[in-house]
Amino acid sequence: MPRYTVHVRGEWLAVPCLNCTNTVGWLGKEAVRRYMKNKPDNGGFASVEEVKFYIRRCKGLGLLDLDDTVEDALEDNEFVEVVIEGDIMSPDFIPSQPEGVHLYSKYREPEQYISLDGNSLTTKDLVNLGKGLYKIKLTPEAEAKVKQSREVIERIVKEQTVVYGITTGFGKFARTVIPNSKLRELQVNLVRSHSAGVGKPLSPERSRMLLALRINVLAKGYSGISLETLQQVIEAFNASCLPYIPEKGTVGASGDLAPLSHLALGLIGEGKMWSPKSGWADAKYVLEAHGLRPITLKPKEGLALINGTQMITSLGCEAVERAGAIARQADIIAALTLEVLKGTTRAFDTDIHAVRPHRGQAEVAFRFRSLLDSDHHPSEIAESHRFCDRVQDAYTMRCCPQSDYFYIYLCVCIYIYIYIYQTKCMWLMVFAERAETISGGNFHGEYPAKALDYLAIGVHELAAISERRIERLCNPSLSELPAFLVTEGGLNSGFMIAHCTAAALVSENKALCHPSSVDSLSTSAATEDHVSMGGWAARKALRVIEHVEQVLAIELLAACQGIEFLRPLRTTTPLEKVYDLVRSVVRPWMKDRFMAPDIEAAHRLLVEQKASVWEVAKPYIEKYRREHIPESRPISPTAFSLGLLEMNTGVGHDHGHQDEL
């Protein structure tokens, strides 16, 4: 028998449908009737017949025709909302729709799996899990570790041993012993009371990353969670049932307690939850719609679910992947600008960078050569000014390898190193081999918070230098091009305000780059008297990166527009391919037009993996690399960072993370 979950004025109602020839209008009336039945005053209505309403899907918010049959219009277990005429949408129906909610109708359940053992998940894997490209399963080794640690907890409970967080209260209540009959209630109360976050919910991608990373940490076998409960968490992830997780509220010390508590709250069937099938709804209904049961917490399991730095770390992984991607593409955009401004490539000579042996600097210089080498890729633009009287370029062009690019490269390396070693990020850890629990401080977010603060500073420089290059492109006294890159200046303003937008984003980044990890506020009655503020470090790093992407999108558009004024001369083959890619989504400016959509289109070219600026230029860079071996080779960020640590401390680690910056 089909059943539908209907939202009416803040309440969710399950409405069975015995006859599939019933209409959508019938479904609405039946939901209103059930709503009135539950209200002492009938909800303010005299009868169902006087209620005028319309119905929309929760997924995508599309309106439904009341005369259609439910069989034709709806899927079994679909979620809909009855909006009564004259009402405003109930404020607790959708606390905040995920950004880009219209895109989630395209979600397709993945068929491939990633096996988690708690130790080998890479940042790239995690980002792909966030995108919904894989499901999760545990390795047999991980399952064995989880079972062993749970046996320790069961023994503690059976023997009524006094252990923090298992048979006692939390924080200031650590000396309060809880009787065995209330140990389950203790864990539920912990999750409920700590679910105190505020702000917009994390997007589905970020919620998936957070949930996946939490599963990965639990798979290490140090939390004491039962295998049954962990499998339920995995089932929720695989069904893309994602709890409502507010982005604000963590100080990043005893882990990310507030966001992880909201995560656990949804898993126990309370609070809100989102899935591609349901949109936002009460968690118990979403789980039921996917054939899942809410988790019943056993002793210690609430603490196991909420104690860790997974929000900081998962958002940090996204920041690292996006920072690396935009840094690669910044090289290409800068090379294009250098061509338009008729700069020289001599600053990228191999011998210059061999004198200062920083491998990241050398790699960036190599990319410039691979894109601009006139012997390899003849450029008519370069040939046109071969014998000019200029001897050097501005710093924003000739110092790219020495400045921001190397710094961001190093920051990414440091973060990946921290990510590899971020193990056992919990408060109360279970050591099965010793058959005991130990309360420590591995939950503290200081490491990733510091790394993300440095990353924000490093990636900001990409935009700061890009904005100065945009100025040079728009300023006729510096570019020898028409003012603001448009004909009939005065009648047309061209890139005048696009440059202002870039300047505004760079200025905002300067404030965001103030490190959050230098701050601390004592919490939990001075038990947690030094905290990391890592949650804000991660969120603002992502905001800085988004601004950097947007500034570079503006530079990309400006550089391509500059080429229009140099035609019929052509640049190098790889840069012409980049130009063609941009022109496939944005046409040249012959006169002023609405510019914001063009900036967004260029932004998408920098963030989409399959049709990005990097993917267009990469084959030419790699071909040049093959033809110039052993002059240069790609660098593993992990290998580079670990090499530095090995040199300074004697610590090394073979991890095999081969993503290029």
XYZ file of C-alpha atoms in Angstrom:
661
model
C 0.000 0.000 0.000
C 1.574 3.329 -1.024
C 2.187 5.850 1.732
C 3.058 9.528 1.561
C 4.630 11.819 4.143
C 2.816 15.143 4.150
C 3.822 18.375 5.892
C 0.996 20.608 7.148
C 1.727 23.744 9.173
C 4.771 22.445 11.013
C 3.586 18.844 11.452
C 4.514 15.718 9.493
C 1.751 13.228 8.826
C 1.970 9.743 7.316
C -0.976 9.269 4.930
C -1.621 5.784 3.473
C -3.353 5.612 0.106
C -5.550 2.557 -0.385
C -6.620 3.536 -3.882
C -3.982 4.790 -6.331
C -6.707 6.420 -8.432
C -7.139 8.967 -5.646
C -6.022 12.428 -6.675
C -3.329 14.702 -5.302
C -6.195 16.937 -4.120
C -7.606 13.996 -2.133
C -4.194 13.487 -0.523
C -4.120 17.129 0.528
C -7.624 16.981 2.008
C -6.826 13.769 3.880
C -3.669 15.331 5.319
C -5.612 18.447 6.387
C -8.297 16.234 7.944
C -5.687 14.381 10.003
C -4.075 17.672 10.960
C -7.438 19.071 12.180
C -8.141 15.874 14.114
C -4.953 16.415 16.141
C -5.857 20.007 17.060
C -8.234 20.972 19.905
C -9.589 23.862 17.828
C -9.487 21.958 14.508
C -6.558 24.156 13.503
C -8.930 27.137 13.213
C -11.077 25.546 10.473
C -14.777 24.695 10.536
C -14.413 21.891 8.003
C -11.978 20.358 5.553
C -14.069 21.588 2.647
C -13.436 25.261 3.446
C -9.631 24.838 3.386
C -8.021 26.053 0.164
C -4.506 24.819 -0.475
C -1.910 23.863 -3.023
C 0.609 21.024 -2.842
C 4.283 20.924 -3.735
C 7.042 18.376 -3.596
C 9.584 18.705 -0.815
C 12.235 17.617 -3.314
C 12.745 20.514 -5.714
C 9.633 22.379 -4.436
C 7.686 21.767 -7.681
C 3.936 22.447 -7.586
C 1.583 19.521 -8.201
C -1.716 19.526 -10.112
C -4.504 18.677 -7.663
C -6.406 16.753 -10.358
C -3.563 14.329 -11.131
C -3.747 10.876 -9.570
C -1.205 10.112 -6.867
C -0.116 7.089 -8.895
C 0.857 9.306 -11.836
C 2.264 12.246 -9.881
C 4.083 10.707 -6.922
C 6.421 7.895 -6.018
C 5.736 5.614 -3.079
C 6.951 7.218 0.169
C 7.368 10.608 -1.459
C 7.425 13.749 0.707
C 5.059 16.632 -0.076
C 3.890 19.830 1.624
C 0.343 21.172 1.840
C 0.519 24.974 1.766
C -2.742 26.483 2.969
C -3.811 29.588 1.081
C -2.904 32.724 3.020
C -0.220 30.962 5.079
C 3.473 31.688 4.928
C 5.632 28.609 4.625
C 6.080 27.141 8.083
C 9.462 28.337 9.419
C 10.389 24.914 10.776
C 9.575 23.091 7.522
C 12.842 23.889 5.805
C 15.282 25.643 8.156
C 17.342 26.500 5.100
C 17.369 24.739 1.765
C 20.810 23.454 0.747
C 22.572 25.780 -1.645
C 21.888 24.789 -5.242
C 18.943 22.645 -4.160
C 17.769 22.443 -7.785
C 20.836 20.349 -8.600
C 20.012 17.503 -6.236
C 17.252 16.136 -8.427
C 20.110 14.868 -10.600
C 21.481 12.679 -7.784
C 21.941 9.039 -8.703
C 22.714 6.422 -6.080
C 26.283 5.207 -6.620
C 27.096 1.586 -7.343
C 30.802 1.595 -6.406
C 32.148 1.217 -2.875
C 35.138 2.499 -0.944
C 36.386 0.143 1.766
C 37.340 1.950 4.958
C 39.903 0.657 7.428
C 40.341 3.925 9.328
C 43.820 4.631 7.988
C 43.994 4.873 4.189
C 41.257 7.369 3.239
C 42.773 10.219 1.191
C 41.548 13.794 0.947
C 40.515 13.155 -2.654
C 38.558 10.043 -1.626
C 36.759 12.050 1.036
C 35.775 14.816 -1.377
C 34.469 12.187 -3.827
C 32.442 10.585 -1.036
C 31.011 14.034 -0.346
C 29.951 14.304 -3.979
C 28.020 11.055 -3.646
C 30.235 9.069 -6.017
C 30.720 6.075 -3.708
C 29.106 4.048 -0.968
C 31.026 2.802 2.071
C 31.809 -0.612 3.504
C 34.235 -1.704 6.220
C 37.229 -3.941 5.725
C 37.212 -7.213 7.692
C 40.175 -5.909 9.721
C 38.220 -2.822 10.733
C 35.215 -4.927 11.747
C 37.442 -7.071 13.969
C 38.936 -3.992 15.680
C 35.484 -2.508 16.313
C 34.275 -5.767 17.896
C 37.326 -6.014 20.148
C 36.977 -2.469 21.490
C 33.255 -2.973 22.117
C 34.007 -6.026 24.248
C 36.001 -3.773 26.584
C 32.977 -1.461 27.023
C 30.616 -4.379 27.658
C 32.969 -5.667 30.368
C 33.093 -2.237 32.046
C 29.296 -2.023 32.108
C 28.899 -5.596 33.351
C 31.422 -5.083 36.159
C 29.959 -1.620 36.976
C 33.406 -0.028 36.842
C 33.420 3.763 37.215
C 34.721 5.130 33.887
C 34.287 8.662 32.573
C 31.553 9.033 29.958
C 30.455 5.413 30.264
C 29.192 5.215 33.832
C 29.628 8.890 34.799
C 28.382 12.263 33.596
C 30.389 14.575 31.353
C 32.621 17.614 31.855
C 31.946 19.128 35.273
C 29.699 16.127 36.041
C 32.550 13.619 35.668
C 32.260 12.633 39.351
C 28.548 11.881 39.092
C 28.104 8.112 38.815
C 25.150 6.961 36.702
C 23.315 3.698 37.552
C 23.315 0.951 34.933
C 19.579 1.317 34.363
C 20.124 4.843 33.018
C 23.263 4.383 30.920
C 21.330 4.377 27.626
C 19.395 7.473 28.682
C 22.722 9.125 29.537
C 23.921 8.716 25.947
C 20.667 10.018 24.417
C 20.686 13.011 26.770
C 24.278 13.728 25.782
C 23.344 13.888 22.094
C 20.223 15.985 22.705
C 21.847 18.514 25.022
C 24.906 18.972 22.818
C 22.794 19.567 19.698
C 22.972 23.312 20.231
C 24.414 24.609 16.953
C 23.057 27.548 14.985
C 23.219 28.893 11.442
C 22.619 27.417 8.011
C 22.914 23.647 7.658
C 25.923 22.173 5.953
C 25.323 21.386 2.292
C 24.622 17.737 1.392
C 28.197 17.395 0.072
C 29.720 18.643 3.314
C 27.338 16.598 5.449
C 28.363 13.470 3.518
C 32.026 14.302 4.048
C 31.481 14.809 7.773
C 29.550 11.553 8.099
C 32.081 9.620 5.994
C 35.021 10.897 8.023
C 33.241 10.052 11.278
C 32.710 6.499 9.993
C 36.390 6.350 9.060
C 37.465 7.359 12.580
C 35.087 4.876 14.200
C 36.503 2.157 11.917
C 39.871 2.553 13.657
C 38.498 0.583 16.589
C 39.270 2.976 19.446
C 35.786 4.370 20.171
C 33.995 1.405 21.733
C 31.041 1.691 19.357
C 29.323 -1.583 18.516
C 29.618 -3.023 15.016
C 25.800 -3.099 14.786
C 25.531 0.644 15.440
C 28.401 1.488 13.097
C 26.736 -0.549 10.328
C 23.542 1.479 10.877
C 25.547 4.686 10.452
C 27.017 3.313 7.218
C 23.547 2.370 5.944
C 22.363 5.947 6.545
C 25.360 7.263 4.612
C 24.802 4.859 1.724
C 21.149 5.951 1.517
C 22.264 9.608 1.601
C 20.166 10.278 4.726
C 21.923 13.379 6.025
C 21.041 14.989 9.373
C 20.547 18.725 9.768
C 23.964 20.000 10.894
C 24.237 23.747 11.641
C 27.559 25.191 10.529
C 28.170 27.248 13.692
C 28.706 26.234 17.310
C 31.999 24.361 17.591
C 35.065 25.705 19.406
C 37.105 22.741 18.166
C 38.409 21.514 21.503
C 36.536 18.469 22.842
C 36.068 17.769 19.201
C 33.327 19.378 17.133
C 30.706 18.554 19.744
C 27.743 20.598 18.483
C 27.868 19.626 14.780
C 28.624 15.979 15.535
C 25.760 15.913 18.050
C 23.369 17.167 15.373
C 24.751 14.404 13.158
C 24.022 11.810 15.847
C 20.619 13.356 16.624
C 19.381 12.643 13.116
C 20.734 9.094 13.251
C 18.687 8.366 16.390
C 15.586 9.602 14.560
C 15.261 13.074 16.061
C 15.582 16.541 14.559
C 15.636 17.183 10.822
C 17.165 15.135 8.042
C 17.606 15.561 4.289
C 17.810 13.061 1.481
C 17.532 13.462 -2.303
C 14.274 11.540 -2.069
C 12.628 13.537 0.729
C 14.133 16.994 0.971
C 14.029 18.254 4.557
C 11.734 16.335 6.887
C 11.657 14.866 10.382
C 14.519 12.392 10.684
C 12.308 9.459 11.698
C 10.262 9.806 8.505
C 13.304 10.107 6.265
C 14.918 7.002 7.764
C 11.648 5.084 7.490
C 11.236 6.128 3.854
C 14.601 4.485 3.132
C 13.795 1.327 5.096
C 16.140 2.238 7.972
C 15.678 2.124 11.752
C 16.787 4.915 14.087
C 19.858 3.978 16.107
C 19.266 2.887 19.702
C 22.337 4.055 21.601
C 24.129 1.622 23.874
C 26.463 2.695 26.720
C 29.299 4.959 25.475
C 27.929 5.140 21.923
C 26.663 8.715 22.148
C 30.124 9.838 23.177
C 31.651 7.725 20.405
C 29.523 9.492 17.792
C 30.115 13.093 18.878
C 33.711 13.287 20.064
C 36.214 14.197 17.329
C 37.424 16.913 14.954
C 35.631 15.651 11.870
C 33.940 18.933 10.955
C 37.241 20.806 11.025
C 39.021 18.020 9.185
C 36.379 17.295 6.545
C 35.904 20.963 5.651
C 39.681 21.258 5.714
C 39.984 18.451 3.175
C 37.604 20.269 0.852
C 39.654 23.439 1.357
C 42.882 21.614 0.519
C 41.486 20.022 -2.641
C 39.991 23.297 -3.857
C 43.112 25.287 -2.952
C 45.295 22.878 -4.882
C 42.967 23.007 -7.897
C 42.789 26.801 -8.034
C 46.554 27.147 -7.506
C 47.205 24.967 -10.566
C 44.814 27.006 -12.654
C 46.161 30.315 -11.353
C 49.425 29.452 -13.142
C 47.556 29.060 -16.419
C 45.577 32.285 -15.995
C 48.717 34.223 -15.059
C 50.479 32.860 -18.147
C 47.568 34.027 -20.302
C 47.718 37.511 -18.738
C 51.477 37.655 -19.284
C 50.897 36.959 -22.984
C 48.234 39.672 -23.276
C 50.467 42.193 -21.502
C 53.369 41.190 -23.762
C 55.622 40.029 -20.960
C 58.827 38.012 -21.099
C 59.408 34.380 -20.149
C 63.026 34.881 -19.125
C 62.058 35.080 -15.435
C 61.109 31.395 -15.611
C 64.512 30.200 -16.835
C 65.588 26.867 -15.345
C 68.890 28.147 -13.988
C 67.231 30.932 -11.980
C 65.118 28.439 -10.054
C 67.933 25.923 -9.626
C 69.781 28.547 -7.569
C 66.902 28.655 -5.070
C 66.089 24.944 -4.802
C 62.461 25.011 -3.687
C 60.696 22.253 -5.549
C 57.316 23.991 -5.501
C 58.823 27.151 -6.966
C 60.579 25.113 -9.653
C 57.340 23.318 -10.546
C 55.441 26.597 -11.031
C 58.256 27.993 -13.206
C 58.158 24.772 -15.211
C 54.437 25.202 -15.863
C 54.995 28.703 -17.183
C 57.687 27.397 -19.538
C 55.460 24.539 -20.683
C 52.714 27.004 -21.599
C 54.865 29.820 -23.018
C 58.020 28.249 -24.485
C 58.154 29.801 -27.956
C 60.329 26.990 -29.345
C 57.782 24.407 -28.285
C 54.587 26.449 -28.794
C 55.139 29.320 -31.247
C 53.269 32.465 -30.248
C 52.557 35.225 -32.715
C 51.850 37.560 -29.806
C 55.273 36.865 -28.270
C 56.947 37.258 -31.652
C 55.301 40.668 -32.146
C 57.282 42.230 -29.268
C 60.480 40.165 -29.416
C 62.646 43.229 -30.031
C 60.869 45.748 -27.763
C 62.902 47.853 -25.320
C 61.340 46.502 -22.093
C 63.726 44.484 -19.950
C 61.524 43.151 -17.130
C 57.911 42.772 -15.994
C 56.032 43.749 -12.843
C 56.367 41.485 -9.810
C 52.836 40.105 -10.247
C 54.034 38.375 -13.412
C 57.704 37.560 -12.995
C 57.606 36.611 -9.272
C 54.753 34.098 -9.429
C 56.947 31.054 -8.662
C 58.643 32.740 -5.697
C 55.631 34.198 -3.923
C 52.132 32.943 -3.321
C 52.288 29.691 -5.288
C 55.092 28.139 -3.307
C 53.516 29.239 -0.034
C 50.138 27.689 -0.777
C 51.917 24.570 -1.984
C 53.660 24.269 1.357
C 50.385 24.850 3.247
C 48.667 22.074 1.325
C 51.577 19.759 2.087
C 51.382 20.520 5.799
C 47.647 19.924 5.919
C 47.870 16.606 4.091
C 50.553 15.518 6.552
C 48.257 16.428 9.450
C 45.365 14.612 7.778
C 47.410 11.437 7.361
C 48.373 11.483 11.020
C 44.989 12.605 12.402
C 44.190 9.308 14.038
C 42.199 8.392 17.113
C 40.714 11.905 17.432
C 38.624 11.045 20.478
C 38.422 11.903 24.125
C 37.892 8.531 25.798
C 39.846 5.950 23.831
C 39.436 2.196 24.102
C 42.616 0.108 23.865
C 41.452 -3.452 23.304
C 44.963 -4.896 23.553
C 45.259 -3.437 27.079
C 41.583 -4.072 27.900
C 41.208 -0.546 29.266
C 40.048 2.970 28.430
C 42.136 6.142 28.707
C 40.891 9.716 28.705
C 43.220 11.964 26.687
C 43.241 14.993 24.402
C 43.493 13.741 20.832
C 40.160 15.430 20.129
C 41.778 18.885 20.277
C 41.607 20.733 16.959
C 44.772 22.819 17.295
C 46.715 21.065 14.513
C 44.154 21.388 11.703
C 43.091 24.844 12.924
C 46.643 26.192 12.588
C 47.118 24.515 9.196
C 43.856 25.975 7.874
C 44.698 29.458 9.132
C 47.986 29.262 7.232
C 46.205 27.848 4.191
C 43.779 30.805 4.136
C 46.711 33.233 4.224
C 48.555 31.347 1.497
C 45.643 30.967 -0.912
C 44.601 34.599 -0.382
C 47.805 35.689 -2.116
C 46.582 34.110 -5.340
C 43.706 36.595 -5.397
C 45.784 39.522 -4.148
C 48.232 39.142 -7.029
C 45.478 38.334 -9.522
C 43.654 41.561 -8.655
C 46.825 43.545 -9.422
C 47.063 41.821 -12.791
C 43.408 42.697 -13.496
C 44.331 46.322 -12.774
C 47.148 46.102 -15.303
C 44.817 44.612 -17.916
C 42.180 47.336 -17.392
C 44.527 50.318 -17.087
C 45.530 51.566 -20.575
C 48.682 53.227 -19.252
C 49.918 49.784 -18.158
C 48.407 47.491 -20.785
C 48.513 49.399 -24.088
C 44.941 48.091 -24.504
C 41.657 50.058 -24.544
C 40.575 51.294 -21.105
C 38.634 48.610 -19.217
C 38.975 46.305 -22.222
C 36.047 47.652 -24.210
C 35.510 49.679 -27.359
C 33.677 53.014 -27.221
C 34.815 53.674 -23.673
C 32.506 56.100 -21.911
C 29.455 54.761 -23.694
C 30.609 51.344 -22.387
C 32.258 50.688 -19.019
C 33.627 47.207 -19.787
C 35.517 45.605 -16.903
C 35.465 48.712 -14.680
C 33.192 47.241 -11.978
C 34.341 43.662 -12.481
C 37.709 44.937 -11.269
C 35.946 46.611 -8.321
C 34.370 43.267 -7.461
C 37.795 41.625 -7.461
C 39.133 44.395 -5.214
C 36.182 43.981 -2.822
C 36.754 40.215 -2.541
C 40.471 40.687 -1.915
C 39.746 43.256 0.798
C 37.241 40.927 2.462
C 39.806 38.138 2.384
C 42.274 40.303 4.267
C 39.885 40.361 7.236
C 39.103 36.655 6.893
C 42.822 35.820 6.972
C 43.113 36.904 10.594
C 43.922 33.561 12.257
C 41.102 32.170 14.359
C 43.388 29.691 16.127
C 45.118 32.483 18.086
C 41.845 32.961 19.963
C 40.533 30.908 22.869
C 37.598 31.167 25.274
C 37.236 28.976 28.334
C 34.147 26.717 28.143
C 32.470 23.899 30.086
C 32.996 25.506 33.510
C 36.740 25.891 32.830
C 37.183 22.174 32.095
C 37.853 23.096 28.489
C 39.974 26.141 29.248
C 41.911 26.293 25.971
C 40.171 25.716 22.647
C 41.235 25.849 18.993
C 38.365 27.663 17.223
C 39.118 25.276 14.359
C 35.558 25.189 13.026
C 35.752 28.867 12.102
C 39.281 28.338 10.723
C 37.862 25.732 8.319
C 34.775 27.721 7.306
C 36.641 30.950 6.645
C 39.371 29.112 4.714
C 36.645 27.835 2.392
C 35.194 31.319 2.060
C 38.628 32.725 1.223
C 39.107 30.009 -1.414
C 35.728 30.766 -2.999
C 36.684 34.447 -3.234
C 40.017 33.479 -4.802
C 38.211 31.354 -7.395
C 35.935 34.291 -8.248
C 38.794 36.798 -8.553
C 40.700 34.440 -10.851
C 37.522 33.921 -12.896
C 37.428 37.688 -13.464
C 41.097 37.711 -14.469
C 40.472 34.817 -16.863
C 37.664 36.752 -18.548
C 39.753 39.932 -18.688
C 42.755 38.136 -20.204
C 40.575 36.515 -22.881
C 38.995 39.878 -23.623
C 42.477 41.366 -23.952
C 43.277 38.802 -26.635
C 40.404 40.179 -28.723
C 42.379 43.419 -29.151
C 45.523 41.552 -30.266
C 43.841 39.590 -33.037
C 44.610 38.305 -35.609
C 47.751 37.401 -33.625
C 47.539 34.083 -31.819
C 49.054 32.930 -28.555
C 50.525 29.487 -27.820
C 48.530 26.344 -28.605
C 47.656 25.450 -24.957
C 46.588 29.009 -24.172
C 44.505 29.158 -27.344
C 42.756 26.000 -26.091
C 42.035 27.779 -22.796
C 40.709 30.777 -24.739
C 38.451 28.473 -26.781
C 37.114 26.873 -23.596
C 36.195 30.272 -22.151
C 34.591 31.378 -25.408
C 32.471 28.215 -25.393
C 30.567 29.666 -22.420
C 31.205 33.437 -22.599
C 31.210 35.486 -25.804
C 33.450 38.581 -26.257
C 32.236 41.974 -25.031
C 31.447 44.141 -28.031
C 29.391 46.417 -25.788
C 28.184 46.394 -22.173
C 25.885 43.601 -21.005
C 24.835 41.868 -17.780
C 28.208 40.636 -16.518
C 27.463 38.587 -13.373
C 26.352 35.444 -15.291
C 29.584 35.527 -17.300
C 31.666 35.680 -14.105
C 29.732 32.715 -12.719
C 30.221 30.764 -15.972
C 33.983 31.368 -15.793
C 33.939 30.400 -12.110
C 32.389 27.052 -13.033
C 35.238 26.452 -15.483
C 37.626 26.665 -12.529
C 35.733 24.396 -10.136
C 34.230 21.702 -12.376
C 36.569 18.770 -12.798
C 35.538 17.468 -16.227
C 35.637 20.751 -18.175
C 38.078 22.872 -16.213
C 40.844 25.161 -17.368
C 43.323 22.710 -15.851
C 41.975 19.728 -17.786
C 42.338 21.636 -21.074
C 45.935 22.701 -20.432
C 47.190 19.624 -18.578
C 47.904 17.416 -21.645
C 50.228 20.092 -23.076
C 52.000 20.537 -19.722
C 52.540 16.788 -19.395
C 53.710 16.423 -22.990
C 56.258 19.169 -22.376
C 57.280 17.379 -19.176
C 57.914 14.112 -21.004
C 60.034 15.874 -23.579
C 62.134 17.643 -20.942
C 62.795 14.834 -18.454
C 64.752 14.952 -16.186
C 64.381 18.752 -16.117
C 61.204 18.523 -14.047
C 58.739 16.047 -12.665
C 55.452 16.314 -10.796
C 55.661 16.599 -7.038
C 53.592 14.712 -4.515
C 52.552 17.229 -1.847
C 52.696 14.482 0.754
C 56.167 13.402 -0.286
C 57.372 16.977 -0.205
C 55.975 17.754 3.245
C 57.147 14.464 4.685
C 60.553 15.062 3.149
C 60.842 18.331 5.067
C 59.797 16.607 8.284
C 62.168 13.740 7.662
C 65.008 16.196 7.180
C 64.195 18.046 10.404
C 62.964 15.330 12.734
C 63.880 11.975 11.278
C 60.191 11.089 10.884
C 59.024 9.659 7.566
C 55.916 7.979 6.248
C 55.223 6.158 3.014
C 51.652 6.996 2.047
C 51.467 7.145 -1.735
C 49.253 10.230 -2.051
C 50.093 11.325 -5.587
C 47.746 14.248 -6.277
C 49.618 17.127 -7.841
C 49.302 20.644 -6.634
